[in-house]
PDB file of C-alpha atoms in Angstrom:
ATOM      1  CA  UNK Y   1     -51.624  79.751  83.279  1.00  0.00           C
ATOM      2  CA  UNK Y   2     -49.524  79.879  80.115  1.00  0.00           C
ATOM      3  CA  UNK Y   3     -47.634  82.936  81.389  1.00  0.00           C
ATOM      4  CA  UNK Y   4     -46.887  81.255  84.710  1.00  0.00           C
ATOM      5  CA  UNK Y   5     -45.601  78.165  82.912  1.00  0.00           C
ATOM      6  CA  UNK Y   6     -43.488  80.274  80.551  1.00  0.00           C
ATOM      7  CA  UNK Y   7     -42.070  82.275  83.438  1.00  0.00           C
ATOM      8  CA  UNK Y   8     -41.125  79.062  85.195  1.00  0.00           C
ATOM      9  CA  UNK Y   9     -39.275  77.788  82.122  1.00  0.00           C
ATOM     10  CA  UNK Y  10     -37.557  81.045  81.162  1.00  0.00           C
ATOM     11  CA  UNK Y  11     -37.832  83.856  83.695  1.00  0.00           C
ATOM     12  CA  UNK Y  12     -39.543  86.898  82.184  1.00  0.00           C
ATOM     13  CA  UNK Y  13     -38.307  90.092  83.746  1.00  0.00           C
ATOM     14  CA  UNK Y  14     -40.682  92.898  84.620  1.00  0.00           C
ATOM     15  CA  UNK Y  15     -40.609  95.775  82.154  1.00  0.00           C
ATOM     16  CA  UNK Y  16     -38.855  98.296  84.395  1.00  0.00           C
ATOM     17  CA  UNK Y  17     -36.127  95.808  85.306  1.00  0.00           C
ATOM     18  CA  UNK Y  18     -35.621  94.983  81.640  1.00  0.00           C
ATOM     19  CA  UNK Y  19     -35.360  98.665  80.750  1.00  0.00           C
ATOM     20  CA  UNK Y  20     -32.954  99.197  83.637  1.00  0.00           C
ATOM     21  CA  UNK Y  21     -30.695  96.383  82.444  1.00  0.00           C
ATOM     22  CA  UNK Y  22     -30.804  97.446  78.829  1.00  0.00           C
ATOM     23  CA  UNK Y  23     -30.571 101.221  79.226  1.00  0.00           C
ATOM     24  CA  UNK Y  24     -28.942 101.513  82.630  1.00  0.00           C
ATOM     25  CA  UNK Y  25     -25.498 101.990  81.137  1.00  0.00           C
ATOM     26  CA  UNK Y  26     -26.763 104.663  78.762  1.00  0.00           C
ATOM     27  CA  UNK Y  27     -28.534 106.518  81.551  1.00  0.00           C
ATOM     28  CA  UNK Y  28     -25.402 106.333  83.681  1.00  0.00           C
ATOM     29  CA  UNK Y  29     -23.256 107.648  80.828  1.00  0.00           C
ATOM     30  CA  UNK Y  30     -25.774 110.406  80.083  1.00  0.00           C
ATOM     31  CA  UNK Y  31     -25.866 111.563  83.700  1.00  0.00           C
ATOM     32  CA  UNK Y  32     -22.069 111.480  83.849  1.00  0.00           C
ATOM     33  CA  UNK Y  33     -21.851 113.520  80.646  1.00  0.00           C
ATOM     34  CA  UNK Y  34     -24.319 116.027  82.090  1.00  0.00           C
ATOM     35  CA  UNK Y  35     -22.235 116.398  85.246  1.00  0.00           C
ATOM     36  CA  UNK Y  36     -19.061 116.917  83.217  1.00  0.00           C
ATOM     37  CA  UNK Y  37     -20.855 119.431  80.980  1.00  0.00           C
ATOM     38  CA  UNK Y  38     -21.655 121.498  84.063  1.00  0.00           C
ATOM     39  CA  UNK Y  39     -18.394 121.010  85.948  1.00  0.00           C
ATOM     40  CA  UNK Y  40     -16.039 121.276  82.960  1.00  0.00           C
ATOM     41  CA  UNK Y  41     -16.527 124.976  82.190  1.00  0.00           C
ATOM     42  CA  UNK Y  42     -16.588 125.722  85.916  1.00  0.00           C
ATOM     43  CA  UNK Y  43     -13.175 124.112  86.488  1.00  0.00           C
ATOM     44  CA  UNK Y  44     -11.838 125.633  83.283  1.00  0.00           C
ATOM     45  CA  UNK Y  45     -12.926 129.092  84.410  1.00  0.00           C
ATOM     46  CA  UNK Y  46     -11.333 128.570  87.824  1.00  0.00           C
ATOM     47  CA  UNK Y  47      -8.020 127.572  86.253  1.00  0.00           C
ATOM     48  CA  UNK Y  48      -8.088 130.598  83.919  1.00  0.00           C
ATOM     49  CA  UNK Y  49      -8.764 132.908  86.878  1.00  0.00           C
ATOM     50  CA  UNK Y  50      -5.911 131.293  88.825  1.00  0.00           C
ATOM     51  CA  UNK Y  51      -3.434 131.697  85.957  1.00  0.00           C
ATOM     52  CA  UNK Y  52      -4.503 135.314  85.383  1.00  0.00           C
ATOM     53  CA  UNK Y  53      -4.183 136.116  89.078  1.00  0.00           C
ATOM     54  CA  UNK Y  54      -0.722 134.549  89.263  1.00  0.00           C
ATOM     55  CA  UNK Y  55       0.461 136.527  86.244  1.00  0.00           C
ATOM     56  CA  UNK Y  56      -0.750 139.787  87.790  1.00  0.00           C
ATOM     57  CA  UNK Y  57       1.352 139.220  90.883  1.00  0.00           C
ATOM     58  CA  UNK Y  58       4.618 139.368  88.932  1.00  0.00           C
ATOM     59  CA  UNK Y  59       5.733 142.939  88.227  1.00  0.00           C
ATOM     60  CA  UNK Y  60       6.004 144.114  84.603  1.00  0.00           C
ATOM     61  CA  UNK Y  61       9.819 144.092  84.763  1.00  0.00           C
ATOM     62  CA  UNK Y  62       9.714 140.342  85.121  1.00  0.00           C
ATOM     63  CA  UNK Y  63      11.309 140.107  88.552  1.00  0.00           C
ATOM     64  CA  UNK Y  64       9.895 137.533  90.892  1.00  0.00           C
ATOM     65  CA  UNK Y  65       8.326 138.738  94.108  1.00  0.00           C
ATOM     66  CA  UNK Y  66      10.370 137.466  97.057  1.00  0.00           C
ATOM     67  CA  UNK Y  67       8.355 135.091  99.199  1.00  0.00           C
ATOM     68  CA  UNK Y  68       8.982 135.428 102.908  1.00  0.00           C
TER      69      UNK Y  68
END
């Protein structure tokens, strides 16, 4: 009875909705940071492999390979 009256006056959110509103941003940021932590080294490794492969294609004399 008292709870119903209080909820009518000021709406009391359910616990999971309250947690979602309060910590939703933190959970979103944490999941984004986790994704970047996995993808960052992967992309970094791919760029290092690309640069190394491009450097190997140029001969040691420094001449550029003609592209046909």
